[in-house]
Amino acid sequence: MKPLLVYWDVRGRATYLRMILHYAGVDFEDKRYKFEVTESQKAYSDYKKWFQEDKIKLQGILDFPNLPYYMDDTVRMTQSRAILEHLGRKHHLDGRNEQELFRIDMIYDVLADIGFILGEIAYPPPVENRQEIHDKTRKAYAETLPAQLASISKFLGSNDWMAGNHLTYVDFYAYDILDDNRKLFDPKHINQFPNLVAYLRRIEELKGVKEFLASPAFQPMLIMGPLALFGGSETRVPTE
């Protein structure tokens, strides 16, 4: 079967999966559930289709029906990190020795923590002062961002890639998280670290990735879902 990647029609937890597939030259189906928010912001076109129909149909086909999911001739799987690591192994983009492997594991977890915090900022609890909570957490995060980027810059050092001298699957994830921060916050934070700027540019120039990032399928500003308080529209958010 033709490889199938299924997710919402946003970047979210799928952009780095799409990137690695394009880099590997895989002819795959990029199926997306689209958001169409009503004025009440409670009803979606494909939201109900996924939760009330398709997810139920996938019981017994997928061990843990969820989005994203990936299928090909050999696997049927969910969980974005599991899919990413599978694609890394399959397309020879895993670590080649223990040094590279532990660097991959460390930087992945650091980046995942950042991604988790961004999600909390974007989707505060549905309470009356939701916007106030968002503004405060966003401001607090922006104040810590330079130090976080400094640590990542130091970790990368003079290496071309996060694991060292070889491109691995974690670089696609790193690109996505760093680019999220470049777009959701003032890009000056990343621009003060020349090695991070050069690193992002190297990934953007990779064959397959370059074409994907230049295509309408990338949707650079649709990072979150439409109910997010930032990162859920095609317009760049104001800098902090």
mmCIF file with all atom_site columns, N, CA, C and O in Angstrom, residues 145-146 148-157 159 162 174-175 178 182 189-203:
data_model
loop_
_atom_site.group_PDB
_atom_site.id
_atom_site.type_symbol
_atom_site.label_atom_id
_atom_site.label_alt_id
_atom_site.label_comp_id
_atom_site.label_asym_id
_atom_site.label_entity_id
_atom_site.label_seq_id
_atom_site.pdbx_PDB_ins_code
_atom_site.Cartn_x
_atom_site.Cartn_y
_atom_site.Cartn_z
_atom_site.occupancy
_atom_site.B_iso_or_equiv
_atom_site.pdbx_formal_charge
_atom_site.auth_seq_id
_atom_site.auth_comp_id
_atom_site.auth_asym_id
_atom_site.auth_atom_id
_atom_site.pdbx_PDB_model_num
ATOM 1   N N  . LEU A 1 145 ? 13.119 32.384 27.040 1.00 0.00 ? 145 LEU A N  1
ATOM 2   C CA . LEU A 1 145 ? 13.487 31.852 25.732 1.00 0.00 ? 145 LEU A CA 1
ATOM 3   C C  . LEU A 1 145 ? 14.961 32.067 25.380 1.00 0.00 ? 145 LEU A C  1
ATOM 4   O O  . LEU A 1 145 ? 15.619 31.132 24.893 1.00 0.00 ? 145 LEU A O  1
ATOM 5   N N  . PRO A 1 146 ? 15.524 33.260 25.591 1.00 0.00 ? 146 PRO A N  1
ATOM 6   C CA . PRO A 1 146 ? 16.943 33.442 25.238 1.00 0.00 ? 146 PRO A CA 1
ATOM 7   C C  . PRO A 1 146 ? 17.870 32.443 25.933 1.00 0.00 ? 146 PRO A C  1
ATOM 8   O O  . PRO A 1 146 ? 18.801 31.915 25.309 1.00 0.00 ? 146 PRO A O  1
ATOM 9   N N  . GLN A 1 148 ? 17.056 29.425 27.046 1.00 0.00 ? 148 GLN A N  1
ATOM 10  C CA . GLN A 1 148 ? 16.828 28.091 26.483 1.00 0.00 ? 148 GLN A CA 1
ATOM 11  C C  . GLN A 1 148 ? 17.547 27.940 25.142 1.00 0.00 ? 148 GLN A C  1
ATOM 12  O O  . GLN A 1 148 ? 18.168 26.910 24.869 1.00 0.00 ? 148 GLN A O  1
ATOM 13  N N  . LEU A 1 149 ? 17.448 28.968 24.314 1.00 0.00 ? 149 LEU A N  1
ATOM 14  C CA . LEU A 1 149 ? 18.109 28.920 23.013 1.00 0.00 ? 149 LEU A CA 1
ATOM 15  C C  . LEU A 1 149 ? 19.629 28.908 23.164 1.00 0.00 ? 149 LEU A C  1
ATOM 16  O O  . LEU A 1 149 ? 20.333 28.259 22.383 1.00 0.00 ? 149 LEU A O  1
ATOM 17  N N  . ALA A 1 150 ? 20.118 29.612 24.179 1.00 0.00 ? 150 ALA A N  1
ATOM 18  C CA . ALA A 1 150 ? 21.569 29.616 24.425 1.00 0.00 ? 150 ALA A CA 1
ATOM 19  C C  . ALA A 1 150 ? 22.059 28.206 24.751 1.00 0.00 ? 150 ALA A C  1
ATOM 20  O O  . ALA A 1 150 ? 23.130 27.781 24.297 1.00 0.00 ? 150 ALA A O  1
ATOM 21  N N  . SER A 1 151 ? 21.275 27.468 25.527 1.00 0.00 ? 151 SER A N  1
ATOM 22  C CA . SER A 1 151 ? 21.649 26.098 25.877 1.00 0.00 ? 151 SER A CA 1
ATOM 23  C C  . SER A 1 151 ? 21.657 25.194 24.648 1.00 0.00 ? 151 SER A C  1
ATOM 24  O O  . SER A 1 151 ? 22.551 24.364 24.471 1.00 0.00 ? 151 SER A O  1
ATOM 25  N N  . ILE A 1 152 ? 20.646 25.370 23.791 1.00 0.00 ? 152 ILE A N  1
ATOM 26  C CA . ILE A 1 152 ? 20.579 24.558 22.572 1.00 0.00 ? 152 ILE A CA 1
ATOM 27  C C  . ILE A 1 152 ? 21.715 24.928 21.627 1.00 0.00 ? 152 ILE A C  1
ATOM 28  O O  . ILE A 1 152 ? 22.331 24.061 20.998 1.00 0.00 ? 152 ILE A O  1
ATOM 29  N N  . SER A 1 153 ? 22.007 26.211 21.542 1.00 0.00 ? 153 SER A N  1
ATOM 30  C CA . SER A 1 153 ? 23.118 26.674 20.703 1.00 0.00 ? 153 SER A CA 1
ATOM 31  C C  . SER A 1 153 ? 24.442 26.079 21.186 1.00 0.00 ? 153 SER A C  1
ATOM 32  O O  . SER A 1 153 ? 25.268 25.620 20.382 1.00 0.00 ? 153 SER A O  1
ATOM 33  N N  . LYS A 1 154 ? 24.642 26.063 22.500 1.00 0.00 ? 154 LYS A N  1
ATOM 34  C CA . LYS A 1 154 ? 25.864 25.493 23.066 1.00 0.00 ? 154 LYS A CA 1
ATOM 35  C C  . LYS A 1 154 ? 25.936 23.988 22.781 1.00 0.00 ? 154 LYS A C  1
ATOM 36  O O  . LYS A 1 154 ? 26.997 23.445 22.459 1.00 0.00 ? 154 LYS A O  1
ATOM 37  N N  . PHE A 1 155 ? 24.802 23.316 22.878 1.00 0.00 ? 155 PHE A N  1
ATOM 38  C CA . PHE A 1 155 ? 24.750 21.873 22.618 1.00 0.00 ? 155 PHE A CA 1
ATOM 39  C C  . PHE A 1 155 ? 25.109 21.574 21.163 1.00 0.00 ? 155 PHE A C  1
ATOM 40  O O  . PHE A 1 155 ? 25.874 20.658 20.874 1.00 0.00 ? 155 PHE A O  1
ATOM 41  N N  . LEU A 1 156 ? 24.565 22.362 20.245 1.00 0.00 ? 156 LEU A N  1
ATOM 42  C CA . LEU A 1 156 ? 24.873 22.176 18.820 1.00 0.00 ? 156 LEU A CA 1
ATOM 43  C C  . LEU A 1 156 ? 26.340 22.485 18.549 1.00 0.00 ? 156 LEU A C  1
ATOM 44  O O  . LEU A 1 156 ? 27.013 21.754 17.812 1.00 0.00 ? 156 LEU A O  1
ATOM 45  N N  . GLY A 1 157 ? 26.824 23.561 19.147 1.00 0.00 ? 157 GLY A N  1
ATOM 46  C CA . GLY A 1 157 ? 28.219 23.947 18.977 1.00 0.00 ? 157 GLY A CA 1
ATOM 47  C C  . GLY A 1 157 ? 28.588 24.148 17.519 1.00 0.00 ? 157 GLY A C  1
ATOM 48  O O  . GLY A 1 157 ? 27.855 24.794 16.766 1.00 0.00 ? 157 GLY A O  1
ATOM 49  N N  . ASN A 1 159 ? 28.875 21.655 15.400 1.00 0.00 ? 159 ASN A N  1
ATOM 50  C CA . ASN A 1 159 ? 28.362 20.525 14.621 1.00 0.00 ? 159 ASN A CA 1
ATOM 51  C C  . ASN A 1 159 ? 27.375 21.005 13.564 1.00 0.00 ? 159 ASN A C  1
ATOM 52  O O  . ASN A 1 159 ? 26.694 22.016 13.743 1.00 0.00 ? 159 ASN A O  1
ATOM 53  N N  . MET A 1 162 ? 22.359 17.933 15.168 1.00 0.00 ? 162 MET A N  1
ATOM 54  C CA . MET A 1 162 ? 22.227 17.774 16.613 1.00 0.00 ? 162 MET A CA 1
ATOM 55  C C  . MET A 1 162 ? 22.981 16.563 17.144 1.00 0.00 ? 162 MET A C  1
ATOM 56  O O  . MET A 1 162 ? 23.503 16.592 18.253 1.00 0.00 ? 162 MET A O  1
ATOM 57  N N  . ALA A 1 174 ? 13.759 19.076 15.624 1.00 0.00 ? 174 ALA A N  1
ATOM 58  C CA . ALA A 1 174 ? 14.384 20.299 16.113 1.00 0.00 ? 174 ALA A CA 1
ATOM 59  C C  . ALA A 1 174 ? 14.015 21.483 15.236 1.00 0.00 ? 174 ALA A C  1
ATOM 60  O O  . ALA A 1 174 ? 13.729 22.581 15.734 1.00 0.00 ? 174 ALA A O  1
ATOM 61  N N  . TYR A 1 175 ? 14.021 21.266 13.926 1.00 0.00 ? 175 TYR A N  1
ATOM 62  C CA . TYR A 1 175 ? 13.639 22.357 13.028 1.00 0.00 ? 175 TYR A CA 1
ATOM 63  C C  . TYR A 1 175 ? 12.235 22.843 13.356 1.00 0.00 ? 175 TYR A C  1
ATOM 64  O O  . TYR A 1 175 ? 11.989 24.057 13.441 1.00 0.00 ? 175 TYR A O  1
ATOM 65  N N  . LEU A 1 178 ? 12.131 24.779 16.790 1.00 0.00 ? 178 LEU A N  1
ATOM 66  C CA . LEU A 1 178 ? 12.838 26.062 16.702 1.00 0.00 ? 178 LEU A CA 1
ATOM 67  C C  . LEU A 1 178 ? 12.112 27.030 15.778 1.00 0.00 ? 178 LEU A C  1
ATOM 68  O O  . LEU A 1 178 ? 12.026 28.235 16.062 1.00 0.00 ? 178 LEU A O  1
ATOM 69  N N  . ARG A 1 182 ? 10.542 30.756 16.379 1.00 0.00 ? 182 ARG A N  1
ATOM 70  C CA . ARG A 1 182 ? 10.918 31.864 15.504 1.00 0.00 ? 182 ARG A CA 1
ATOM 71  C C  . ARG A 1 182 ? 9.690  32.599 14.990 1.00 0.00 ? 182 ARG A C  1
ATOM 72  O O  . ARG A 1 182 ? 9.742  33.813 14.750 1.00 0.00 ? 182 ARG A O  1
ATOM 73  N N  . HIS A 1 189 ? 15.376 36.499 18.913 1.00 0.00 ? 189 HIS A N  1
ATOM 74  C CA . HIS A 1 189 ? 15.912 35.582 19.921 1.00 0.00 ? 189 HIS A CA 1
ATOM 75  C C  . HIS A 1 189 ? 16.786 34.507 19.276 1.00 0.00 ? 189 HIS A C  1
ATOM 76  O O  . HIS A 1 189 ? 17.868 34.194 19.762 1.00 0.00 ? 189 HIS A O  1
ATOM 77  N N  . ILE A 1 190 ? 16.302 33.945 18.180 1.00 0.00 ? 190 ILE A N  1
ATOM 78  C CA . ILE A 1 190 ? 17.101 32.931 17.478 1.00 0.00 ? 190 ILE A CA 1
ATOM 79  C C  . ILE A 1 190 ? 18.209 33.581 16.667 1.00 0.00 ? 190 ILE A C  1
ATOM 80  O O  . ILE A 1 190 ? 19.321 33.048 16.566 1.00 0.00 ? 190 ILE A O  1
ATOM 81  N N  . ASN A 1 191 ? 17.940 34.752 16.115 1.00 0.00 ? 191 ASN A N  1
ATOM 82  C CA . ASN A 1 191 ? 18.920 35.412 15.244 1.00 0.00 ? 191 ASN A CA 1
ATOM 83  C C  . ASN A 1 191 ? 20.207 35.797 15.971 1.00 0.00 ? 191 ASN A C  1
ATOM 84  O O  . ASN A 1 191 ? 21.227 36.061 15.323 1.00 0.00 ? 191 ASN A O  1
ATOM 85  N N  . GLN A 1 192 ? 20.166 35.831 17.301 1.00 0.00 ? 192 GLN A N  1
ATOM 86  C CA . GLN A 1 192 ? 21.398 36.175 18.028 1.00 0.00 ? 192 GLN A CA 1
ATOM 87  C C  . GLN A 1 192 ? 22.347 34.980 18.159 1.00 0.00 ? 192 GLN A C  1
ATOM 88  O O  . GLN A 1 192 ? 23.447 35.114 18.692 1.00 0.00 ? 192 GLN A O  1
ATOM 89  N N  . PHE A 1 193 ? 21.919 33.815 17.647 1.00 0.00 ? 193 PHE A N  1
ATOM 90  C CA . PHE A 1 193 ? 22.757 32.621 17.692 1.00 0.00 ? 193 PHE A CA 1
ATOM 91  C C  . PHE A 1 193 ? 23.057 32.175 16.262 1.00 0.00 ? 193 PHE A C  1
ATOM 92  O O  . PHE A 1 193 ? 22.272 31.451 15.644 1.00 0.00 ? 193 PHE A O  1
ATOM 93  N N  . PRO A 1 194 ? 24.179 32.614 15.696 1.00 0.00 ? 194 PRO A N  1
ATOM 94  C CA . PRO A 1 194 ? 24.502 32.315 14.296 1.00 0.00 ? 194 PRO A CA 1
ATOM 95  C C  . PRO A 1 194 ? 24.485 30.825 13.965 1.00 0.00 ? 194 PRO A C  1
ATOM 96  O O  . PRO A 1 194 ? 24.099 30.436 12.860 1.00 0.00 ? 194 PRO A O  1
ATOM 97  N N  . ASN A 1 195 ? 24.899 29.984 14.914 1.00 0.00 ? 195 ASN A N  1
ATOM 98  C CA . ASN A 1 195 ? 24.927 28.548 14.592 1.00 0.00 ? 195 ASN A CA 1
ATOM 99  C C  . ASN A 1 195 ? 23.514 27.977 14.462 1.00 0.00 ? 195 ASN A C  1
ATOM 100 O O  . ASN A 1 195 ? 23.270 27.075 13.654 1.00 0.00 ? 195 ASN A O  1
ATOM 101 N N  . LEU A 1 196 ? 22.556 28.516 15.227 1.00 0.00 ? 196 LEU A N  1
ATOM 102 C CA . LEU A 1 196 ? 21.170 28.051 15.090 1.00 0.00 ? 196 LEU A CA 1
ATOM 103 C C  . LEU A 1 196 ? 20.559 28.547 13.784 1.00 0.00 ? 196 LEU A C  1
ATOM 104 O O  . LEU A 1 196 ? 19.811 27.815 13.115 1.00 0.00 ? 196 LEU A O  1
ATOM 105 N N  . VAL A 1 197 ? 20.873 29.773 13.420 1.00 0.00 ? 197 VAL A N  1
ATOM 106 C CA . VAL A 1 197 ? 20.379 30.316 12.150 1.00 0.00 ? 197 VAL A CA 1
ATOM 107 C C  . VAL A 1 197 ? 20.910 29.486 10.985 1.00 0.00 ? 197 VAL A C  1
ATOM 108 O O  . VAL A 1 197 ? 20.165 29.114 10.070 1.00 0.00 ? 197 VAL A O  1
ATOM 109 N N  . ALA A 1 198 ? 22.215 29.173 11.018 1.00 0.00 ? 198 ALA A N  1
ATOM 110 C CA . ALA A 1 198 ? 22.824 28.371 9.955  1.00 0.00 ? 198 ALA A CA 1
ATOM 111 C C  . ALA A 1 198 ? 22.257 26.956 9.947  1.00 0.00 ? 198 ALA A C  1
ATOM 112 O O  . ALA A 1 198 ? 22.061 26.351 8.881  1.00 0.00 ? 198 ALA A O  1
ATOM 113 N N  . TYR A 1 199 ? 21.975 26.423 11.136 1.00 0.00 ? 199 TYR A N  1
ATOM 114 C CA . TYR A 1 199 ? 21.409 25.082 11.263 1.00 0.00 ? 199 TYR A CA 1
ATOM 115 C C  . TYR A 1 199 ? 20.033 25.011 10.599 1.00 0.00 ? 199 TYR A C  1
ATOM 116 O O  . TYR A 1 199 ? 19.758 24.092 9.818  1.00 0.00 ? 199 TYR A O  1
ATOM 117 N N  . LEU A 1 200 ? 19.184 25.980 10.891 1.00 0.00 ? 200 LEU A N  1
ATOM 118 C CA . LEU A 1 200 ? 17.854 26.005 10.291 1.00 0.00 ? 200 LEU A CA 1
ATOM 119 C C  . LEU A 1 200 ? 17.944 26.139 8.770  1.00 0.00 ? 200 LEU A C  1
ATOM 120 O O  . LEU A 1 200 ? 17.193 25.496 8.027  1.00 0.00 ? 200 LEU A O  1
ATOM 121 N N  . ARG A 1 201 ? 18.900 26.946 8.322  1.00 0.00 ? 201 ARG A N  1
ATOM 122 C CA . ARG A 1 201 ? 19.066 27.139 6.877  1.00 0.00 ? 201 ARG A CA 1
ATOM 123 C C  . ARG A 1 201 ? 19.524 25.838 6.205  1.00 0.00 ? 201 ARG A C  1
ATOM 124 O O  . ARG A 1 201 ? 19.075 25.528 5.099  1.00 0.00 ? 201 ARG A O  1
ATOM 125 N N  . ARG A 1 202 ? 20.402 25.094 6.862  1.00 0.00 ? 202 ARG A N  1
ATOM 126 C CA . ARG A 1 202 ? 20.846 23.816 6.291  1.00 0.00 ? 202 ARG A CA 1
ATOM 127 C C  . ARG A 1 202 ? 19.672 22.864 6.085  1.00 0.00 ? 202 ARG A C  1
ATOM 128 O O  . ARG A 1 202 ? 19.574 22.187 5.056  1.00 0.00 ? 202 ARG A O  1
ATOM 129 N N  . ILE A 1 203 ? 18.799 22.813 7.067  1.00 0.00 ? 203 ILE A N  1
ATOM 130 C CA . ILE A 1 203 ? 17.637 21.927 6.948  1.00 0.00 ? 203 ILE A CA 1
ATOM 131 C C  . ILE A 1 203 ? 16.707 22.413 5.845  1.00 0.00 ? 203 ILE A C  1
ATOM 132 O O  . ILE A 1 203 ? 16.170 21.612 5.060  1.00 0.00 ? 203 ILE A O  1
#
